[in-house]
Coordinates of C-alpha atoms and ligand atoms in Angstrom, one line a residue:
M3 CA -5.0 -29.7 14.2
M4 CA -2.0 -30.1 12.0
S5 CA -1.8 -33.5 10.5
V6 CA 1.6 -35.0 10.5
G7 CA 2.1 -37.2 7.5
N8 CA 4.5 -40.1 7.2
D9 CA 7.3 -38.5 5.4
T10 CA 6.6 -34.8 5.7
L11 CA 5.9 -32.3 8.5
G12 CA 2.5 -31.0 7.7
G13 CA -0.7 -32.1 5.9
S14 CA -0.6 -30.8 2.4
N15 CA 2.0 -32.0 0.0
L16 CA 3.7 -28.8 -1.3
K17 CA 7.1 -28.8 0.3
Y18 CA 8.4 -25.6 1.7
I19 CA 11.6 -26.1 -0.2
K20 CA 9.7 -25.5 -3.4
L21 CA 8.7 -22.1 -2.2
V22 CA 12.3 -21.5 -1.1
E23 CA 13.5 -22.3 -4.6
F24 CA 10.9 -19.9 -6.0
Y25 CA 12.2 -17.1 -3.6
E26 CA 15.7 -17.8 -4.8
K27 CA 14.8 -17.5 -8.4
I28 CA 12.9 -14.3 -7.9
E29 CA 15.8 -12.8 -6.0
Q30 CA 18.0 -13.4 -9.0
T31 CA 15.6 -12.4 -11.7
T32 CA 16.1 -9.2 -13.6
K33 CA 13.1 -9.4 -15.9
R34 CA 9.5 -8.7 -15.0
L35 CA 8.1 -11.3 -17.3
A36 CA 10.3 -14.0 -15.9
M37 CA 9.0 -13.0 -12.5
T38 CA 5.4 -13.6 -13.6
D39 CA 6.4 -16.9 -15.2
Y40 CA 7.9 -18.2 -12.0
L41 CA 4.7 -17.2 -10.2
V42 CA 2.5 -19.1 -12.7
R43 CA 4.6 -22.2 -12.3
L44 CA 4.4 -22.0 -8.6
F45 CA 0.7 -21.5 -8.6
K46 CA 0.2 -24.5 -10.9
E47 CA 2.1 -26.7 -8.6
T48 CA 0.3 -25.5 -5.5
P49 CA -2.6 -27.7 -4.2
K50 CA -5.8 -25.6 -4.4
E51 CA -6.5 -25.8 -0.7
I52 CA -3.4 -23.9 0.2
I53 CA -3.2 -21.4 -2.7
D54 CA -4.2 -18.5 -0.4
K55 CA -1.4 -19.3 2.0
V56 CA 1.1 -19.5 -0.9
V57 CA -0.1 -16.1 -2.2
Y58 CA 0.4 -14.4 1.1
L59 CA 3.8 -16.0 1.6
T60 CA 5.1 -14.8 -1.8
Q61 CA 4.5 -11.3 -0.5
G62 CA 6.2 -12.0 2.9
K63 CA 2.9 -11.9 4.7
I64 CA 0.5 -14.4 6.2
Y65 CA -2.8 -12.5 6.1
P66 CA -4.3 -9.7 4.0
D67 CA -3.2 -6.2 5.1
F68 CA -6.5 -5.4 6.8
I69 CA -6.0 -8.1 9.4
E70 CA -4.0 -6.5 12.0
L71 CA -2.1 -9.5 13.2
E72 CA 1.6 -9.4 12.5
L73 CA 4.3 -12.0 12.8
G74 CA 6.2 -9.4 14.8
I75 CA 9.3 -11.3 15.7
A76 CA 12.0 -8.8 16.9
E77 CA 15.6 -9.5 15.9
K78 CA 16.5 -10.2 19.5
M79 CA 13.9 -12.9 19.7
A80 CA 14.9 -14.5 16.4
I81 CA 18.5 -14.6 17.6
R82 CA 17.4 -16.6 20.6
A83 CA 15.4 -18.9 18.5
I84 CA 18.4 -19.6 16.1
A85 CA 20.6 -20.2 19.1
N86 CA 18.1 -22.7 20.7
A87 CA 17.6 -24.5 17.4
T88 CA 21.2 -25.0 16.6
G89 CA 22.8 -25.3 20.0
A90 CA 24.8 -22.1 19.5
T91 CA 25.1 -19.3 22.1
T92 CA 23.2 -16.1 21.5
K93 CA 26.5 -14.4 21.5
D94 CA 27.8 -16.5 18.6
V95 CA 24.6 -15.7 16.7
E96 CA 24.9 -12.0 17.4
E97 CA 28.5 -12.0 16.2
D98 CA 27.7 -13.7 13.0
F99 CA 24.7 -11.3 12.5
K100 CA 27.1 -8.4 12.8
K101 CA 29.1 -9.8 9.9
T102 CA 26.2 -10.8 7.6
G103 CA 23.8 -7.9 8.4
D104 CA 21.0 -10.4 7.5
L105 CA 19.6 -12.7 10.1
G106 CA 18.3 -15.0 7.4
L107 CA 21.9 -15.6 6.3
T108 CA 23.0 -16.1 9.8
A109 CA 20.3 -18.7 10.4
E110 CA 21.4 -20.4 7.2
N111 CA 25.0 -20.5 8.5
F112 CA 24.2 -22.0 11.9
I113 CA 21.8 -24.6 10.5
K114 CA 24.5 -25.6 8.0
R115 CA 27.0 -26.2 10.8
K116 CA 24.5 -28.1 12.9
R117 CA 23.4 -30.2 9.9
Q118 CA 26.8 -31.7 9.6
L119 CA 26.2 -33.3 13.0
T120 CA 22.6 -34.5 12.8
L121 CA 21.2 -37.2 10.6
F122 CA 17.7 -36.8 9.4
T123 CA 14.7 -34.5 9.8
K124 CA 11.3 -34.6 8.1
P125 CA 10.8 -32.2 5.2
L126 CA 8.7 -29.2 6.0
T127 CA 5.5 -28.5 4.0
V128 CA 4.1 -25.0 3.3
D129 CA 1.0 -25.9 5.2
Y130 CA 3.0 -26.7 8.3
V131 CA 5.3 -23.7 8.1
Y132 CA 2.2 -21.5 7.6
S133 CA 0.5 -23.0 10.6
V134 CA 3.5 -22.3 12.9
F135 CA 3.6 -18.7 11.5
D136 CA -0.1 -18.4 12.3
K137 CA 0.5 -19.5 15.9
I138 CA 3.4 -17.1 16.2
A139 CA 1.2 -14.2 15.0
K140 CA -1.7 -15.1 17.3
A141 CA 0.3 -15.6 20.5
T142 CA -0.5 -12.7 22.8
G143 CA -0.3 -11.8 26.5
E144 CA 1.9 -13.0 29.2
G145 CA 4.6 -15.5 28.2
S146 CA 3.8 -15.0 24.5
Q147 CA 7.4 -13.9 23.7
D148 CA 8.8 -17.2 25.0
L149 CA 6.1 -19.1 23.1
K150 CA 7.0 -17.3 19.9
I151 CA 10.6 -18.1 20.3
R152 CA 9.8 -21.8 21.1
L153 CA 7.6 -22.0 18.0
L154 CA 10.3 -20.5 15.8
S155 CA 13.1 -22.6 17.1
G156 CA 11.0 -25.7 16.6
L157 CA 10.5 -24.8 13.0
L158 CA 14.2 -24.0 12.5
T159 CA 15.2 -27.4 14.1
N160 CA 13.5 -29.1 11.2
A161 CA 14.6 -26.7 8.5
Q162 CA 17.2 -27.1 5.9
P163 CA 19.8 -24.3 5.8
K164 CA 18.1 -22.3 3.0
E165 CA 14.7 -22.9 4.4
G166 CA 15.9 -21.4 7.7
K167 CA 17.1 -18.3 5.8
Y168 CA 13.6 -17.6 4.4
I169 CA 11.8 -18.6 7.5
V170 CA 13.8 -16.0 9.5
R171 CA 13.4 -13.3 6.8
T172 CA 9.7 -13.9 6.8
V173 CA 9.1 -13.8 10.6
T174 CA 11.3 -10.7 11.0
G175 CA 9.4 -8.9 8.1
R176 CA 12.5 -8.8 5.9
L177 CA 11.3 -10.9 3.0
R178 CA 11.0 -8.2 0.4
L179 CA 10.7 -9.5 -3.1
G180 CA 8.7 -6.6 -4.5
I181 CA 6.0 -8.7 -6.0
A182 CA 3.0 -6.4 -6.6
D183 CA -0.7 -7.3 -6.2
M184 CA -1.2 -6.7 -10.0
T185 CA 1.7 -9.1 -10.8
I186 CA 0.0 -11.8 -8.7
L187 CA -3.4 -11.2 -10.4
D188 CA -1.7 -11.6 -13.8
A189 CA -0.1 -14.8 -12.7
L190 CA -3.4 -16.2 -11.2
A191 CA -5.2 -15.4 -14.4
M192 CA -2.6 -17.1 -16.5
A193 CA -2.3 -20.1 -14.2
F194 CA -6.0 -20.8 -13.8
T195 CA -7.7 -19.4 -16.9
G196 CA -4.9 -19.8 -19.3
S197 CA -4.9 -16.1 -20.3
K198 CA -3.9 -12.7 -18.9
E199 CA -7.0 -11.3 -20.5
N200 CA -9.2 -12.4 -17.6
R201 CA -7.2 -10.3 -15.2
P202 CA -9.9 -7.5 -15.1
L203 CA -12.4 -10.0 -13.7
L204 CA -10.0 -11.0 -11.0
E205 CA -9.1 -7.4 -10.4
R206 CA -12.8 -6.6 -9.8
A207 CA -13.1 -9.4 -7.2
Y208 CA -9.9 -8.1 -5.6
N209 CA -11.2 -4.5 -5.5
L210 CA -14.3 -5.7 -3.6
C211 CA -12.5 -7.8 -1.0
S212 CA -8.9 -6.5 -0.9
D213 CA -7.8 -10.0 -0.1
L214 CA -5.5 -11.7 -2.7
G215 CA -5.6 -15.0 -0.9
E216 CA -9.4 -15.1 -1.1
V217 CA -9.3 -14.2 -4.8
A218 CA -6.7 -16.9 -5.5
K219 CA -8.8 -19.5 -3.7
A220 CA -12.0 -18.5 -5.6
I221 CA -10.3 -18.8 -9.0
A222 CA -8.5 -22.0 -8.1
E223 CA -11.5 -23.7 -6.7
G224 CA -14.5 -22.1 -8.5
G225 CA -12.9 -20.8 -11.8
L226 CA -14.3 -17.7 -13.4
E227 CA -17.8 -18.4 -12.1
G228 CA -16.5 -18.3 -8.6
I229 CA -14.9 -15.0 -9.3
K230 CA -18.1 -13.5 -10.7
Q231 CA -19.9 -14.3 -7.5
F232 CA -17.9 -11.9 -5.4
K233 CA -19.9 -9.5 -3.2
I234 CA -19.2 -6.7 -0.8
R235 CA -19.2 -7.7 2.9
V236 CA -19.2 -5.4 5.9
G237 CA -15.9 -5.8 7.7
R238 CA -13.9 -6.5 4.6
P239 CA -12.5 -3.3 3.2
I240 CA -13.1 -2.2 -0.4
R241 CA -10.2 -0.8 -2.4
P242 CA -10.7 3.0 -2.6
M243 CA -11.8 4.9 -5.7
L244 CA -9.2 7.4 -6.7
A245 CA -9.2 10.7 -8.6
Q246 CA -7.5 12.0 -11.7
R247 CA -6.2 15.5 -11.8
L248 CA -6.5 18.4 -14.2
A249 CA -5.4 22.0 -14.1
T250 CA -8.5 24.1 -14.7
P251 CA -12.2 24.0 -13.9
E252 CA -12.9 24.4 -17.7
E253 CA -11.0 21.2 -18.5
I254 CA -12.6 19.3 -15.7
L255 CA -16.2 20.4 -16.7
E256 CA -15.5 19.4 -20.2
K257 CA -14.3 16.0 -19.1
L258 CA -17.3 15.4 -16.9
G259 CA -19.8 16.3 -19.6
G260 CA -20.5 20.0 -18.7
K261 CA -21.8 19.5 -15.1
A262 CA -20.1 18.4 -11.9
A263 CA -20.7 18.0 -8.2
C264 CA -18.0 20.0 -6.5
E265 CA -17.0 18.9 -3.0
W266 CA -14.5 20.5 -0.6
K267 CA -11.3 18.5 -0.7
F268 CA -10.1 18.0 2.8
D269 CA -6.5 17.5 3.8
G270 CA -6.6 14.8 6.4
E271 CA -6.6 11.0 6.5
R272 CA -9.0 9.0 4.3
V273 CA -11.1 6.6 6.2
Q274 CA -13.4 3.8 5.1
I275 CA -15.9 3.1 7.9
H276 CA -17.5 -0.3 8.4
K277 CA -20.4 -0.4 10.8
D278 CA -22.1 -3.6 11.8
G279 CA -24.5 -2.9 14.6
S280 CA -22.4 -1.5 17.3
Q281 CA -19.2 -2.8 15.9
V282 CA -17.2 -0.2 14.1
Q283 CA -14.0 -0.8 12.1
L284 CA -11.9 1.9 10.4
F285 CA -9.6 1.3 7.4
S286 CA -6.9 3.7 6.1
R287 CA -6.3 4.5 2.4
R288 CA -4.0 1.5 2.3
L289 CA -6.7 -0.5 4.0
E290 CA -4.8 -1.0 7.2
N291 CA -7.0 -1.4 10.2
I292 CA -6.8 1.9 12.1
T293 CA -9.8 1.4 14.4
E294 CA -7.8 1.5 17.6
Q295 CA -6.3 4.9 16.8
Y296 CA -9.7 6.6 16.7
P297 CA -12.0 5.6 19.6
D298 CA -13.6 9.0 19.2
V299 CA -14.5 8.4 15.6
Q300 CA -15.9 5.0 16.5
E301 CA -18.2 6.7 19.0
Y302 CA -19.4 9.3 16.6
V303 CA -20.2 6.6 14.1
R304 CA -22.1 4.6 16.7
E305 CA -24.1 7.6 17.8
H306 CA -24.8 9.5 14.6
I307 CA -25.1 7.0 11.8
K308 CA -28.7 5.9 11.5
A309 CA -28.4 2.5 9.9
N310 CA -27.5 -0.9 11.1
E311 CA -25.0 -2.1 8.5
V312 CA -23.0 0.5 6.5
I313 CA -19.8 1.2 4.6
I314 CA -19.1 4.9 4.2
E315 CA -16.1 6.9 3.3
G316 CA -14.7 10.3 4.4
E317 CA -11.7 12.2 5.6
I318 CA -10.7 12.5 9.2
V319 CA -9.4 16.0 9.8
A320 CA -7.8 17.7 12.8
I321 CA -9.8 20.6 14.1
D322 CA -9.6 23.4 16.5
P323 CA -11.9 22.3 19.3
E324 CA -13.1 25.9 20.1
T325 CA -14.0 27.0 16.6
E326 CA -14.1 23.7 14.7
E327 CA -11.8 25.3 12.2
L328 CA -9.8 22.8 10.1
R329 CA -6.2 22.2 11.1
P330 CA -3.3 21.2 8.8
F331 CA -2.6 17.6 8.0
Q332 CA 0.6 17.6 10.1
E333 CA -1.5 17.9 13.2
L334 CA -3.3 14.7 12.5
M335 CA 0.0 12.9 12.5
H336 CA 0.1 13.1 16.3
R337 CA -2.8 10.7 16.2
R338 CA -0.7 7.9 14.7
R339 CA 0.2 6.2 17.9
K340 CA -0.5 3.1 19.9
Y341 CA -0.2 4.5 23.4
E342 CA -1.7 7.4 25.3
I343 CA -4.5 7.6 22.8
E344 CA -6.9 9.3 25.3
K345 CA -4.5 12.1 25.7
A346 CA -4.0 12.5 22.0
I347 CA -7.8 12.6 21.5
E348 CA -8.0 15.5 23.9
M349 CA -5.0 17.4 22.4
Y350 CA -5.8 16.7 18.7
P351 CA -9.5 16.4 18.3
V352 CA -11.0 15.5 14.9
N353 CA -14.1 15.7 12.8
V354 CA -15.0 13.3 10.0
Y355 CA -16.2 14.7 6.7
L356 CA -18.1 12.0 4.8
F357 CA -18.1 12.0 1.0
D358 CA -19.4 8.6 0.0
L359 CA -21.7 5.7 0.7
L360 CA -20.9 2.2 -0.5
Y361 CA -23.2 -0.1 1.2
V362 CA -26.2 0.2 3.5
D363 CA -28.4 -2.5 5.1
G364 CA -28.0 -5.3 2.6
E365 CA -27.8 -3.0 -0.4
D366 CA -24.7 -2.5 -2.6
Y367 CA -24.5 1.2 -3.5
T368 CA -21.2 1.1 -5.4
T369 CA -23.1 0.4 -8.6
K370 CA -25.5 3.3 -8.1
P371 CA -24.9 6.8 -9.5
Y372 CA -23.3 9.6 -7.4
T373 CA -26.5 11.6 -6.7
E374 CA -28.3 8.5 -5.4
R375 CA -25.4 7.6 -3.1
R376 CA -25.2 11.2 -1.8
K377 CA -28.9 11.4 -1.1
R378 CA -28.9 8.2 0.9
L379 CA -25.8 9.3 2.8
K380 CA -27.6 12.5 3.9
E381 CA -30.5 10.4 5.2
I382 CA -28.4 8.2 7.4
V383 CA -26.1 10.9 9.0
E384 CA -27.1 13.0 11.9
E385 CA -24.5 15.7 11.6
N386 CA -22.4 16.3 14.6
H387 CA -18.6 15.7 14.8
I388 CA -19.4 13.5 11.8
K389 CA -20.4 15.7 8.9
I390 CA -21.1 15.6 5.2
A391 CA -18.6 17.3 2.9
P392 CA -20.1 20.5 1.6
A393 CA -20.9 20.3 -2.1
I394 CA -22.6 22.1 -4.9
V395 CA -23.7 20.9 -8.3
T396 CA -23.0 23.3 -11.1
S397 CA -22.1 23.9 -14.8
D398 CA -20.7 27.3 -14.2
V399 CA -17.0 27.9 -14.1
K400 CA -17.4 31.2 -12.0
E401 CA -19.4 29.3 -9.4
I402 CA -16.7 26.6 -9.2
E403 CA -14.0 29.2 -8.8
K404 CA -15.9 30.9 -6.0
F405 CA -16.6 27.6 -4.2
F406 CA -12.9 26.7 -4.7
E407 CA -11.8 30.0 -2.9
E408 CA -14.3 29.3 -0.1
A409 CA -12.8 25.8 0.4
I410 CA -9.3 27.1 0.5
E411 CA -10.3 29.9 2.9
N412 CA -11.7 27.2 5.2
G413 CA -8.5 25.2 5.3
C414 CA -9.1 22.7 2.5
E415 CA -6.8 21.8 -0.3
G416 CA -9.2 22.6 -3.1
L417 CA -12.1 20.8 -4.6
M418 CA -12.9 17.3 -5.7
L419 CA -15.1 17.5 -8.9
K420 CA -17.3 14.4 -9.4
S421 CA -19.4 13.2 -12.3
V422 CA -23.1 13.3 -11.8
K423 CA -24.0 11.3 -14.9
P424 CA -26.0 8.1 -14.7
D425 CA -22.9 6.0 -15.0
S426 CA -21.2 7.8 -12.1
I427 CA -20.7 4.6 -10.0
Y428 CA -18.2 4.0 -7.2
Q429 CA -15.2 2.6 -9.1
A430 CA -13.5 0.5 -6.5
G431 CA -9.7 0.4 -6.8
A432 CA -9.7 2.6 -9.9
R433 CA -8.3 6.0 -10.8
G434 CA -10.9 6.9 -13.4
W435 CA -12.2 10.1 -14.8
L436 CA -15.3 10.2 -12.6
W437 CA -13.5 12.1 -9.9
I438 CA -11.1 14.9 -10.8
K439 CA -9.2 16.9 -8.3
L440 CA -8.6 20.6 -8.5
K441 CA -5.8 21.9 -6.3
R442 CA -4.6 25.5 -5.8
S443 CA -1.0 24.8 -6.8
Y444 CA -1.8 23.9 -10.3
Q445 CA -0.2 26.6 -12.3
S446 CA 2.1 27.1 -15.3
K447 CA 5.1 25.3 -13.8
M448 CA 5.3 22.2 -11.7
V449 CA 4.4 23.4 -8.3
E450 CA 2.4 20.4 -7.4
P451 CA 4.4 17.8 -5.5
I452 CA 4.5 14.2 -6.7
D453 CA 5.0 10.9 -4.9
V454 CA 8.0 8.9 -6.1
V455 CA 9.4 5.5 -5.3
I456 CA 13.0 5.1 -4.2
V457 CA 14.6 2.5 -6.5
G458 CA 18.3 3.3 -6.2
A459 CA 20.9 5.6 -4.6
F460 CA 24.2 7.2 -5.5
A461 CA 27.0 7.1 -2.9
G462 CA 27.7 10.4 -1.2
K463 CA 31.0 12.2 -1.4
G464 CA 32.8 14.7 0.7
K465 CA 30.4 16.0 3.4
R466 CA 28.0 13.2 2.5
A467 CA 30.5 10.3 2.6
G468 CA 28.9 7.3 4.2
T469 CA 25.4 8.3 3.2
Y470 CA 23.8 8.9 -0.1
G471 CA 24.5 11.8 -2.4
A472 CA 21.2 11.4 -4.3
L473 CA 18.3 8.9 -4.6
L474 CA 17.1 7.5 -7.8
A475 CA 13.3 8.1 -7.9
A476 CA 10.7 6.5 -10.1
V477 CA 7.0 6.7 -10.9
Y478 CA 4.6 3.8 -11.5
N479 CA 3.5 2.7 -15.0
K480 CA 0.3 0.9 -14.3
E481 CA -0.2 -0.6 -17.7
K482 CA 3.2 -2.3 -17.7
D483 CA 3.4 -2.8 -13.9
V484 CA 6.9 -1.3 -13.8
F485 CA 8.6 1.6 -12.2
E486 CA 10.2 4.2 -14.5
T487 CA 12.8 6.6 -13.3
I488 CA 12.0 10.3 -13.3
C489 CA 14.9 12.0 -11.4
K490 CA 17.8 11.9 -9.1
V491 CA 16.9 13.7 -5.9
G492 CA 19.5 15.0 -3.6
S493 CA 18.2 18.2 -2.0
G494 CA 15.7 19.0 0.6
F495 CA 17.1 16.4 3.0
T496 CA 18.0 17.5 6.5
D497 CA 21.2 16.3 8.1
E498 CA 19.1 13.9 10.2
D499 CA 17.3 12.6 7.1
L500 CA 20.7 12.0 5.4
E501 CA 22.0 10.1 8.4
N502 CA 18.9 7.9 8.6
L503 CA 18.5 7.2 4.8
P504 CA 21.0 4.2 4.7
K505 CA 19.4 2.7 7.7
I506 CA 15.9 3.1 6.4
L507 CA 16.8 1.7 3.0
E508 CA 19.1 -1.0 4.2
E509 CA 16.5 -3.7 4.3
Y510 CA 15.4 -3.1 0.7
K511 CA 18.9 -3.3 -0.8
I512 CA 19.5 -5.8 -3.7
D513 CA 22.5 -6.3 -5.9
H514 CA 20.9 -5.7 -9.2
C515 CA 18.2 -3.6 -10.8
H516 CA 14.8 -4.9 -9.6
P517 CA 12.9 -6.7 -12.4
R518 CA 10.1 -4.2 -12.2
V519 CA 12.4 -1.1 -12.4
I520 CA 13.3 0.4 -15.8
S521 CA 16.4 2.5 -15.6
K522 CA 19.1 3.7 -17.9
L523 CA 21.2 4.9 -15.1
E524 CA 23.4 2.7 -12.9
P525 CA 23.2 3.9 -9.4
D526 CA 25.7 2.6 -6.7
F527 CA 22.9 0.9 -4.8
W528 CA 19.6 -0.7 -6.0
F529 CA 16.5 -1.2 -3.9
V530 CA 13.3 -3.2 -4.0
P531 CA 10.7 -0.5 -4.9
A532 CA 9.0 0.0 -1.6
K533 CA 9.5 3.4 0.0
V534 CA 7.5 6.4 -1.3
I535 CA 8.5 10.0 -0.7
E536 CA 7.0 13.3 -1.8
I537 CA 9.1 15.6 -3.9
I538 CA 8.6 18.9 -5.7
G539 CA 10.4 20.3 -8.7
D540 CA 10.5 23.4 -10.8
E541 CA 9.1 21.8 -13.9
L542 CA 8.8 18.7 -16.0
T543 CA 11.3 18.5 -18.9
L544 CA 12.2 16.0 -21.6
S545 CA 15.1 13.8 -20.7
P546 CA 17.5 11.4 -22.6
V547 CA 18.2 9.4 -19.4
H548 CA 15.0 9.0 -17.5
T549 CA 12.6 6.3 -18.6
C550 CA 9.3 7.8 -17.5
A551 CA 7.0 7.8 -20.5
W552 CA 9.8 6.9 -22.8
G553 CA 9.0 7.7 -26.4
I554 CA 5.5 8.9 -25.7
V555 CA 5.7 12.7 -25.9
K556 CA 8.9 12.5 -28.0
E557 CA 10.9 9.7 -29.6
E558 CA 14.0 8.6 -27.7
A559 CA 13.1 10.8 -24.7
G560 CA 11.5 10.4 -21.4
I561 CA 10.2 13.0 -18.9
A562 CA 12.1 14.2 -15.9
V563 CA 11.6 16.5 -12.9
R564 CA 13.9 19.6 -13.1
F565 CA 15.4 20.6 -9.7
P566 CA 13.7 18.1 -7.6
R567 CA 13.6 18.5 -3.8
F568 CA 12.4 16.3 -1.0
T569 CA 9.4 18.0 0.8
G570 CA 10.1 16.2 4.0
R571 CA 7.1 14.0 3.7
W572 CA 7.6 10.2 3.8
R573 CA 4.5 8.7 2.2
D574 CA 4.3 5.6 4.3
D575 CA 0.6 5.6 3.8
K576 CA 1.3 4.8 0.1
A577 CA 2.3 1.5 -1.4
P578 CA 4.8 1.8 -4.3
E579 CA 1.9 1.2 -6.7
D580 CA 0.1 4.3 -5.2
A581 CA 2.9 6.6 -6.3
T582 CA 2.2 9.1 -9.0
S583 CA 1.7 7.3 -12.3
T584 CA 3.4 7.7 -15.6
Q585 CA 0.1 8.7 -17.1
E586 CA -0.3 11.5 -14.5
I587 CA 3.1 12.8 -15.4
I588 CA 2.2 12.8 -19.1
D589 CA -0.9 14.7 -18.3
M590 CA 1.0 17.2 -16.2
Y591 CA 3.6 17.6 -18.8
R592 CA 0.9 18.4 -21.5
A593 CA -0.9 20.7 -19.1
Q594 CA 2.3 22.5 -18.5
L595 CA 3.0 23.0 -22.2
K596 CA -0.5 24.4 -22.7
T597 CA -0.1 27.0 -19.9
I598 CA 3.4 28.1 -20.9
T599 CA 2.7 28.8 -24.5
Ligands
ATP609 P1 -4.6 9.7 -4.2 O1 -5.3 9.4 -3.0 O2 -5.4 10.3 -5.3 O3 -3.6 8.7 -4.7 P2 -3.1 11.6 -2.5 O4 -3.2 10.6 -1.4 O5 -1.8 12.3 -2.8 O6 -3.6 10.9 -3.9 P3 -4.7 13.7 -3.3 O7 -4.2 13.6 -4.6 O8 -4.4 15.0 -2.6 O9 -4.2 12.6 -2.3 O10 -6.3 13.5 -3.3 C1 -7.0 12.3 -3.1 C2 -7.5 12.2 -1.7 O11 -8.3 13.3 -1.3 C3 -8.5 11.1 -1.4 O12 -7.8 9.8 -1.4 C4 -9.1 11.5 -0.1 O13 -8.4 11.0 0.9 C5 -9.1 13.0 -0.1 N1 -10.3 13.7 -0.1 C6 -10.6 14.8 0.6 N2 -11.8 15.3 0.3 C7 -12.4 14.4 -0.6 C8 -13.7 14.4 -1.2 N3 -14.6 15.3 -0.9 N4 -13.9 13.4 -2.0 C9 -13.0 12.4 -2.3 N5 -11.8 12.4 -1.7 C10 -11.5 13.4 -0.9

């Protein structure tokens, strides 16, 4: 039960207005370091018992991503709540919303007007606001819409105008400050251990539990010791291990020490499967819970995995039901739905191709070498619609090439080459050199598509008036935790794409360059780095205007994509930090030089 203190609404003593002041500062910040400093200050002021809640709220969430509950207040509902709380009519609120385009601002306006008439309300605490958000998220079934509106309007009744602004933005999913997980980990390390140098320890804990709130609580309450205690738990997703890329089998073999396990690289949806007895949960690459989308996969796991408690990984791939031939990735997209799932299962059946084992019956396998993991995986799988990815272990380039062709012929994208050395552990959350991908399109020029984050846009002219002429695209620099621009992309968009772009990007608009974006160009619009798209170009070139890898391959120059085009693929399965990295671009640029000369 929520305790109601004497002078505040809520138990713990961090006032919600403090968080609001933090939001305001972040919105005005233009420097990444200042952003971290504000976070450190906020964390230091936060009572330990609510640090997890504060962490979620700084990212506009109330739970980690793998918990499926969402605040889910539609604009229509929020409008009614604002009206109820302020004595206005829904029509008035709608009118104002049309003018502001931001329901948060509208809420602020109406609360301001009402405040002039009322006398005194108790200050809100973070704890209290969180508890109401939690109730809103958990309300389901008949009458839940009304309940959600009542809860929200109750909260707004007690809110100061600017509190109302951020409450409404949070519940409608419009609080987008662009604070990355890594920025939060930096700030936690600085606030609770006095130094950023301890971030790797925090990162490890985060990789194992994928829950920043839990990591924050552990460091705040138990210090570094608490962090070192972290263990894998079935039901709590592990951040996936990722692969590097290189152009040729020779280079890859050299990198892996002369010998590699080569596995078919499937083009489907990555899945991390958690099985606890008969309970099965499925998590996507972004660790969202996708269990409900795949009742068929759940069944395959229950029937064909011969262990009680397991965490395994694989790729879900659409297949032809007659021949079991692999179908293209696009076909699997039909399975991304919440309704008529049974029909979709019938029309778009799938197989699962497993490639890793992370945990089985009490034993953590992430610290064991590849060969041991694979051996155990084979023991627990009874192959059916759930299979093990075909693999060979070899030191022979010719053999790799042959296996590669075979994979392509069978509808795969290429091969995933994996280290078989004794240190070939499962590196949760890392893109290390233990896995290296080899795709067909790696050739002299840049034929390989890359994933870029939209950070700005240029206004369209002539035929494109009213929409964008080009988007400013960036890649992610992991070391610096910033986004560096790599090109302006204006082609490859259909008329429909062009029409939709302003709508899709509207909610990310800000009036200055985001503190985590490094740009020399001044586009007409800036965005919080959030949306990822796939583009392809002719080649990578040196550039005096783009900031990607600035000064690394050449002084006073960055790297840019020449003739970039949108491939039509929105990468909503990727967070901005999952976009192609600066380091990958540098590697691609160097590989390109080698093959051209
Ligand atoms: P990434 O996941 O590396 O950020 P991406 O999503 O663009 O990049 P790719 O670069 O094409 O994907 O390749 C990595 C993905 O390949 C993995 O995340 C996984 O989903 C998939 N995959 C398919 N087969 C395998 C395999 N045998 N081993 C590991 N991953 C595989």
